Short mmCIF file of C-alpha atoms in Angstrom, two decimals:
data_model
loop_
_atom_site.label_atom_id
_atom_site.label_comp_id
_atom_site.label_asym_id
_atom_site.label_seq_id
_atom_site.Cartn_x
_atom_site.Cartn_y
_atom_site.Cartn_z
CA MET P 1 134.11 127.84 102.93
CA HIS P 2 131.95 130.08 105.11
CA VAL P 3 128.26 129.19 104.70
CA CYS P 4 125.37 131.21 106.10
CA VAL P 5 122.36 128.99 106.85
CA MET P 6 119.12 130.94 107.15
CA GLY P 7 116.67 129.10 109.40
CA ALA P 8 116.94 127.29 112.75
CA GLY P 9 114.21 124.71 112.31
CA ILE P 10 114.97 121.05 111.72
CA ILE P 11 115.86 121.69 108.05
CA GLY P 12 118.26 124.54 108.79
CA LEU P 13 119.93 122.93 111.81
CA SER P 14 120.39 119.54 110.14
CA THR P 15 121.88 121.36 107.14
CA ALA P 16 124.24 123.33 109.39
CA TYR P 17 125.29 120.13 111.14
CA GLU P 18 126.03 118.34 107.86
CA LEU P 19 128.04 121.29 106.53
CA THR P 20 130.01 121.46 109.79
CA GLN P 21 130.75 117.74 109.53
CA ARG P 22 132.26 118.42 106.11
CA GLY P 23 134.58 121.10 107.45
CA HIS P 24 132.73 124.26 106.46
CA ARG P 25 132.54 127.29 108.73
CA VAL P 26 128.85 127.93 109.41
CA THR P 27 126.70 130.79 110.71
CA VAL P 28 123.00 130.13 111.43
CA VAL P 29 120.54 133.04 111.37
CA ASP P 30 116.90 133.02 112.45
CA ARG P 31 114.38 135.58 113.64
CA THR P 32 113.26 133.22 116.44
CA ALA P 33 114.61 130.44 118.66
CA PRO P 34 115.42 126.94 117.36
CA ALA P 35 112.26 124.97 116.45
CA ALA P 36 110.00 127.97 117.09
CA GLY P 37 108.18 127.35 113.81
CA ALA P 38 106.86 124.19 112.17
CA SER P 39 109.45 122.00 113.94
CA GLY P 40 108.20 122.85 117.40
CA GLY P 41 105.04 120.77 117.70
CA ASN P 42 104.80 118.60 114.60
CA GLY P 43 103.32 115.12 114.44
CA ALA P 44 106.57 113.51 115.71
CA GLN P 45 106.26 110.55 113.34
CA LEU P 46 109.31 109.62 111.29
CA SER P 47 107.36 108.29 108.34
CA TYR P 48 110.18 106.73 106.35
CA SER P 49 108.08 104.11 104.60
CA TYR P 50 104.65 105.73 104.28
CA VAL P 51 105.29 108.80 102.15
CA GLN P 52 102.15 109.01 100.00
CA PRO P 53 101.96 112.64 98.83
CA LEU P 54 98.96 114.85 99.53
CA ALA P 55 98.70 115.36 95.75
CA ASP P 56 97.09 112.02 94.98
CA PRO P 57 94.56 111.01 92.27
CA GLY P 58 92.09 110.08 95.02
CA ILE P 59 91.83 113.74 96.03
CA TRP P 60 89.40 114.43 93.16
CA ALA P 61 86.69 112.12 94.52
CA GLN P 62 87.16 113.54 98.02
CA LEU P 63 87.30 117.19 96.95
CA PRO P 64 83.63 118.19 97.49
CA LYS P 65 83.59 116.72 101.01
CA LEU P 66 87.02 118.09 101.84
CA LEU P 67 86.06 121.61 100.81
CA LEU P 68 82.45 121.78 101.99
CA SER P 69 82.19 119.63 105.11
CA PRO P 70 82.50 121.57 108.42
CA SER P 71 84.51 118.66 109.82
CA SER P 72 86.84 118.46 106.81
CA ALA P 73 90.54 117.96 107.49
CA LEU P 74 91.30 120.24 104.51
CA LYS P 75 90.21 123.87 104.57
CA ILE P 76 90.87 126.68 102.12
CA ARG P 77 90.28 130.28 103.07
CA PRO P 78 90.72 132.26 99.82
CA GLN P 79 93.20 135.12 100.09
CA TRP P 80 93.93 138.14 97.92
CA ASP P 81 97.14 136.34 97.08
CA THR P 82 97.97 135.07 93.60
CA ARG P 83 100.54 132.71 95.13
CA GLN P 84 97.75 130.82 96.92
CA TRP P 85 95.68 130.39 93.76
CA MET P 86 98.73 129.40 91.72
CA TRP P 87 99.73 126.83 94.37
CA VAL P 88 96.21 125.30 94.43
CA TRP P 89 96.12 125.12 90.63
CA GLN P 90 99.55 123.43 90.51
CA PHE P 91 98.51 121.09 93.34
CA LEU P 92 95.40 119.93 91.47
CA ARG P 93 97.46 119.41 88.33
CA ALA P 94 99.77 117.17 90.36
CA CYS P 95 96.85 114.99 91.52
CA ASN P 96 97.41 112.31 88.89
CA ALA P 97 98.79 108.78 89.01
CA GLN P 98 102.00 109.49 87.10
CA GLN P 99 103.06 112.43 89.27
CA SER P 100 102.01 110.67 92.48
CA GLN P 101 104.11 107.62 91.59
CA HIS P 102 107.13 109.75 90.70
CA THR P 103 106.84 111.74 93.93
CA THR P 104 106.45 108.58 96.00
CA SER P 105 109.56 107.06 94.39
CA GLN P 106 111.70 110.13 95.05
CA LEU P 107 110.44 110.55 98.63
CA LEU P 108 111.18 106.91 99.47
CA ILE P 109 114.79 107.36 98.32
CA LEU P 110 115.21 110.59 100.29
CA ALA P 111 113.52 109.13 103.38
CA ALA P 112 115.77 106.05 103.36
CA GLN P 113 118.84 108.28 103.18
CA SER P 114 117.46 110.44 105.97
CA ARG P 115 116.86 107.43 108.22
CA ALA P 116 120.45 106.25 107.82
CA VAL P 117 121.91 109.69 108.54
CA PHE P 118 119.68 110.36 111.57
CA ASP P 119 120.33 106.91 113.04
CA ALA P 120 124.09 107.49 112.77
CA LEU P 121 123.80 111.00 114.21
CA ARG P 122 121.79 109.85 117.24
CA GLU P 123 124.34 107.17 118.02
CA ARG P 124 127.29 109.51 117.48
CA GLU P 125 125.90 112.44 119.48
CA ASN P 126 123.77 110.53 122.02
CA ILE P 127 120.77 112.81 121.49
CA ASP P 128 117.92 112.46 124.00
CA CYS P 129 114.69 113.02 122.04
CA ASP P 130 112.19 110.37 123.22
CA PHE P 131 113.08 108.29 120.16
CA ALA P 132 111.20 105.01 119.72
CA ALA P 133 111.22 102.48 116.89
CA SER P 134 107.63 101.59 117.73
CA GLY P 135 106.13 100.89 114.29
CA LYS P 136 103.05 102.52 112.77
CA LEU P 137 99.47 101.58 111.98
CA VAL P 138 97.49 103.59 109.42
CA LEU P 139 93.78 103.05 110.06
CA PHE P 140 91.13 103.09 107.31
CA ARG P 141 87.44 103.58 108.10
CA SER P 142 85.95 102.29 104.82
CA GLU P 143 86.57 99.26 102.64
CA ALA P 144 87.16 101.53 99.63
CA SER P 145 89.89 103.53 101.37
CA PHE P 146 91.47 100.32 102.70
CA ALA P 147 91.55 98.86 99.18
CA ALA P 148 93.22 102.03 97.84
CA ALA P 149 95.77 101.83 100.65
CA ARG P 150 96.63 98.24 99.78
CA GLN P 151 97.22 99.37 96.20
CA GLN P 152 99.51 102.18 97.40
CA MET P 153 101.34 99.70 99.64
CA GLY P 154 101.99 97.49 96.63
CA LEU P 155 103.36 100.46 94.69
CA GLN P 156 105.69 101.45 97.52
CA GLN P 157 107.01 97.92 97.84
CA GLN P 158 107.67 97.81 94.07
CA LEU P 159 109.64 101.03 94.50
CA GLY P 160 111.80 99.55 97.25
CA GLY P 161 109.90 100.66 100.35
CA ALA P 162 110.19 98.82 103.65
CA ALA P 163 108.13 95.74 104.42
CA GLN P 164 104.49 96.55 105.17
CA GLN P 165 101.41 94.42 105.69
CA ALA P 166 97.67 94.92 105.45
CA VAL P 167 95.98 93.77 108.66
CA THR P 168 92.39 93.40 109.77
CA ALA P 169 90.91 95.54 112.52
CA SER P 170 91.28 92.72 115.05
CA GLU P 171 94.91 92.17 114.01
CA ALA P 172 95.58 95.90 114.40
CA CYS P 173 94.14 95.77 117.92
CA ALA P 174 96.44 92.87 118.72
CA ILE P 175 99.44 94.92 117.52
CA GLU P 176 98.29 97.97 119.53
CA PRO P 177 95.97 96.93 122.39
CA ALA P 178 95.06 100.57 123.16
CA LEU P 179 92.90 100.52 120.00
CA VAL P 180 90.49 98.04 121.61
CA HIS P 181 88.91 100.86 123.58
CA GLN P 182 88.20 103.22 120.69
CA ARG P 183 84.63 104.29 120.07
CA GLU P 184 84.50 104.00 116.27
CA PRO P 185 85.01 100.91 114.06
CA PHE P 186 87.54 100.72 111.22
CA SER P 187 87.91 98.33 108.29
CA GLY P 188 91.62 97.57 108.47
CA ALA P 189 95.10 99.03 108.64
CA ILE P 190 98.52 99.11 107.02
CA TYR P 191 101.23 98.14 109.49
CA THR P 192 104.87 99.18 109.10
CA GLU P 193 106.99 97.66 111.84
CA SER P 194 110.09 99.75 111.05
CA GLU P 195 108.56 103.23 111.51
CA CYS P 196 109.76 105.51 114.31
CA ALA P 197 108.83 108.57 116.36
CA ALA P 198 110.79 111.28 118.18
CA ASP P 199 110.46 114.81 119.55
CA CYS P 200 111.60 117.14 116.76
CA LYS P 201 111.94 120.13 119.09
CA GLN P 202 114.29 118.23 121.37
CA VAL P 203 116.37 117.23 118.33
CA CYS P 204 116.58 120.87 117.22
CA GLU P 205 117.60 122.08 120.67
CA ALA P 206 120.27 119.36 120.91
CA LEU P 207 121.62 120.20 117.45
CA ALA P 208 121.82 123.88 118.37
CA GLN P 209 123.94 123.09 121.43
CA ILE P 210 126.16 120.72 119.45
CA LEU P 211 126.72 123.37 116.78
CA ILE P 212 127.58 126.04 119.37
CA SER P 213 130.06 123.67 121.02
CA ARG P 214 131.80 123.25 117.65
CA GLY P 215 132.22 126.93 116.97
CA VAL P 216 129.12 127.59 114.88
CA THR P 217 127.70 131.09 115.38
CA LEU P 218 123.93 131.23 115.99
CA ARG P 219 122.43 134.66 115.34
CA LEU P 220 118.95 134.26 116.79
CA GLY P 221 116.28 136.93 117.07
CA GLN P 222 117.60 138.47 113.86
CA ASP P 223 115.15 139.27 111.06
CA ILE P 224 116.60 138.99 107.55
CA GLN P 225 115.51 141.95 105.46
CA ARG P 226 117.63 142.20 102.33
CA TRP P 227 120.26 140.68 100.09
CA VAL P 228 123.52 142.50 99.51
CA ARG P 229 124.59 141.66 95.98
CA SER P 230 128.01 141.66 94.37
CA GLY P 231 127.70 141.01 90.66
CA GLU P 232 125.96 137.67 90.09
CA ASN P 233 126.34 136.54 93.70
CA VAL P 234 125.14 137.44 97.18
CA ARG P 235 127.87 139.10 99.24
CA ALA P 236 125.90 139.36 102.48
CA ILE P 237 122.46 139.44 104.06
CA GLY P 238 121.21 142.57 105.79
CA LEU P 239 119.48 142.28 109.16
CA ALA P 240 116.78 144.47 110.67
CA ASN P 241 119.24 145.93 113.20
CA GLY P 242 121.48 147.17 110.38
CA ASP P 243 124.11 144.43 110.67
CA GLU P 244 125.32 142.47 107.68
CA ILE P 245 126.49 138.84 107.61
CA SER P 246 128.95 138.07 104.84
CA ALA P 247 129.62 134.54 103.58
CA ASP P 248 130.81 132.57 100.56
CA ALA P 249 127.50 130.75 100.15
CA PHE P 250 123.97 131.14 101.51
CA VAL P 251 121.42 128.39 102.21
CA LEU P 252 117.75 129.37 102.51
CA CYS P 253 115.92 127.09 104.97
CA THR P 254 113.31 129.44 106.41
CA GLY P 255 110.28 127.23 105.82
CA HIS P 256 107.10 128.94 104.69
CA THR P 257 108.82 132.34 104.48
CA ALA P 258 111.44 131.05 102.04
CA ALA P 259 109.32 131.91 99.00
CA ALA P 260 109.17 135.63 99.81
CA LEU P 261 112.89 135.84 100.60
CA ALA P 262 113.80 133.91 97.47
CA ALA P 263 111.57 136.12 95.31
CA SER P 264 113.47 139.20 96.45
CA ALA P 265 116.60 137.50 95.10
CA GLY P 266 114.96 136.65 91.76
CA VAL P 267 114.16 133.01 92.56
CA HIS P 268 110.60 131.66 92.28
CA LEU P 269 109.76 128.94 94.81
CA PRO P 270 106.35 127.21 94.61
CA VAL P 271 106.24 126.90 98.41
CA TYR P 272 103.08 127.75 100.36
CA PRO P 273 102.24 127.28 104.05
CA LEU P 274 99.89 124.42 104.97
CA LYS P 275 98.75 125.20 108.48
CA GLY P 276 98.53 122.31 110.91
CA TYR P 277 97.70 121.84 114.57
CA SER P 278 98.76 119.57 117.39
CA ILE P 279 98.03 118.85 121.01
CA THR P 280 100.29 117.13 123.50
CA VAL P 281 98.78 115.41 126.53
CA ALA P 282 100.32 113.66 129.52
CA THR P 283 99.62 109.93 129.51
CA ASP P 284 99.48 109.97 133.32
CA GLY P 285 101.35 106.67 133.41
CA GLN P 286 98.30 104.98 131.92
CA GLY P 287 98.85 101.53 130.44
CA LEU P 288 96.13 102.28 127.87
CA ALA P 289 98.18 104.88 125.99
CA PRO P 290 99.38 103.60 122.59
CA GLN P 291 102.99 102.59 122.06
CA VAL P 292 102.67 102.20 118.29
CA SER P 293 102.30 105.36 116.19
CA ILE P 294 98.80 105.66 114.73
CA THR P 295 97.46 107.53 111.72
CA ASP P 296 93.70 107.97 111.35
CA SER P 297 93.51 108.38 107.57
CA ALA P 298 89.89 109.55 107.50
CA ARG P 299 90.55 112.43 109.89
CA LYS P 300 94.12 112.96 108.65
CA ILE P 301 95.35 112.96 112.24
CA VAL P 302 98.53 111.28 113.45
CA PHE P 303 99.33 110.09 116.97
CA ALA P 304 102.79 109.46 118.38
CA ARG P 305 103.99 108.43 121.84
CA LEU P 306 106.79 110.62 123.22
CA GLY P 307 107.88 109.14 126.52
CA GLN P 308 105.07 109.91 128.97
CA ARG P 309 103.29 112.17 126.46
CA LEU P 310 101.00 111.59 123.49
CA ARG P 311 101.15 113.94 120.51
CA ALA P 312 98.15 114.26 118.18
CA ALA P 313 98.59 116.37 115.06
CA GLY P 314 96.84 117.01 111.80
CA MET P 315 94.65 119.13 109.53
CA VAL P 316 95.63 121.06 106.41
CA GLU P 317 94.56 124.68 106.12
CA LEU P 318 95.43 127.09 103.31
CA VAL P 319 94.85 130.32 105.20
CA GLY P 320 97.79 132.47 104.18
CA GLN P 321 100.14 133.54 106.97
CA ASP P 322 97.58 133.23 109.80
CA ALA P 323 99.46 131.23 112.43
CA ARG P 324 96.95 131.74 115.26
CA VAL P 325 95.89 128.72 117.33
CA GLN P 326 92.16 128.28 116.66
CA THR P 327 90.13 126.87 119.56
CA ARG P 328 87.78 124.87 117.33
CA GLN P 329 90.62 122.93 115.69
CA ILE P 330 92.21 122.16 119.05
CA GLU P 331 88.86 120.88 120.32
CA THR P 332 88.57 118.71 117.20
CA LEU P 333 91.98 117.18 117.91
CA GLN P 334 91.06 116.54 121.53
CA GLN P 335 87.75 114.92 120.59
CA ALA P 336 89.48 112.70 118.02
CA THR P 337 92.13 111.68 120.54
CA GLN P 338 89.58 110.85 123.20
CA ALA P 339 87.48 108.90 120.69
CA LEU P 340 90.46 106.77 119.70
CA PHE P 341 92.15 106.52 123.11
CA PRO P 342 89.52 107.37 125.74
CA ASP P 343 91.49 106.06 128.70
CA CYS P 344 95.06 107.06 127.84
CA SER P 345 94.97 110.38 129.71
CA ARG P 346 92.90 112.45 132.09
CA TYR P 347 92.94 115.16 129.38
CA THR P 348 93.29 117.90 131.98
CA ASP P 349 96.63 119.30 130.75
CA ILE P 350 96.50 119.87 126.98
CA GLN P 351 99.28 121.77 125.22
CA PRO P 352 97.93 123.31 121.98
CA TRP P 353 100.09 124.31 119.01
CA ALA P 354 99.78 125.50 115.42
CA GLY P 355 102.48 125.64 112.76
CA MET P 356 102.95 126.51 109.10
CA ARG P 357 104.31 123.57 107.07
CA PRO P 358 106.12 124.73 103.90
CA ALA P 359 104.87 122.59 101.01
CA THR P 360 105.32 122.35 97.26
CA PRO P 361 102.34 121.37 95.06
CA THR P 362 103.82 117.95 94.24
CA GLY P 363 105.21 117.21 97.71
CA LEU P 364 108.81 117.10 96.46
CA PRO P 365 111.17 119.46 98.31
CA ILE P 366 113.37 121.99 96.52
CA ILE P 367 117.05 121.35 97.23
CA GLY P 368 120.09 123.00 95.70
CA ARG P 369 120.96 125.93 93.45
CA GLN P 370 118.17 127.22 91.19
CA ALA P 371 118.31 128.17 87.51
CA THR P 372 117.67 131.83 88.27
CA GLY P 373 119.03 134.05 91.00
CA PRO P 374 122.47 134.38 92.57
CA GLY P 375 124.98 131.63 91.85
CA ASN P 376 125.90 131.15 95.52
CA LEU P 377 122.32 130.97 96.83
CA PHE P 378 121.07 127.46 97.64
CA ILE P 379 117.57 126.35 98.67
CA ASN P 380 116.47 123.66 101.11
CA ALA P 381 112.70 124.06 101.53
CA GLY P 382 109.28 122.60 100.76
CA GLN P 383 109.39 119.34 102.75
CA GLY P 384 105.79 119.93 103.91
CA ALA P 385 104.42 117.56 106.54
CA LEU P 386 107.48 115.31 106.09
CA GLY P 387 110.00 117.90 107.25
CA PHE P 388 111.28 115.87 110.21
CA THR P 389 111.31 112.66 108.18
CA LEU P 390 113.27 114.14 105.26
CA ALA P 391 115.48 116.64 107.10
CA PHE P 392 118.73 114.71 107.34
CA GLY P 393 118.60 113.29 103.82
CA SER P 394 117.81 116.77 102.52
CA ALA P 395 120.84 118.12 104.40
CA VAL P 396 123.12 115.59 102.71
CA GLN P 397 121.72 116.42 99.26
CA LEU P 398 122.14 120.15 99.92
CA ALA P 399 125.73 119.69 101.09
CA ASN P 400 126.45 117.62 97.97
CA ALA P 401 124.98 120.35 95.77
CA LEU P 402 127.03 123.03 97.50
CA SER P 403 130.20 121.02 97.08
#
């Protein structure tokens, strides 16, 4: 079967790879280069065991501070866009214990599958991506937030998650000595020894080269503008330059733009962009740079070591399609990084980035054929901030659905 995969981020490329492994002929189309979107500078953590969705019951108590505080990690800039308001309404409806538990359960299953597939792929293809099985510490600033985290840890372990342990601040500093030098106290942490980190952009670039070497056609720099229908199915996609790409099946993996493309084919996707930022700094060979991945839960910022670099990423902004890098947010990330790891870098060479993470209100991705729309159109979108973590499991589920 000839399959056209739309999107060359980590979701699209992992999907193309899985379909190629199963013997399908694949064409990949994207308006930009591989990993030019949300995959290019993400948080780098492979969070297989800590998958708590953003839509959590605890969001209600935090909502006033999150919306009104100038230093809030969550910002909403209202748009003249009904999709934004609908997404926010559905998100708030999902902030309940029953939905959060269901989402957590499903994400743990998908993440475990993704870990197994990515581990096998790295060994098979010998991909160089600064991969490290370094473990992760999630820091909590207050006793109340630490208590809630211990409760969530218990839930995840009941659902089959990996072994985790609650540790005191001093125990966390023993696990990651770089934390000793931070300027702010914290109450405790959740430690997951099995968590990993890697450079998603490097993985995407390696996958693109592997696919090309196996005969996959990559049509990059091509903007998809229309569907060419034939009865109940899609016969081809039309590009901005007038070309058409015909295929037997089409897989939509274009991240935050998937909703608009799907809508033009009669498919409603509750996917909206959650803008995030990152900085990458050279560790300058400093011994005081962290080896263990760190998440500062209060600031909603994650830190991951990538070889001789440190990536700091975070924030959630609902600002429509505005992908500009805002100086204030980059400064916030730098200040947070220097507060936590003051001596890990000279902080003279900072690489800023912003990306649009495609999220569903519940946090569960949308994978497979939908009830409406063309019969040969499949969706793989909505992984949100867990795109890298869930990519390879999502690819397997999509390939199963297509088969």
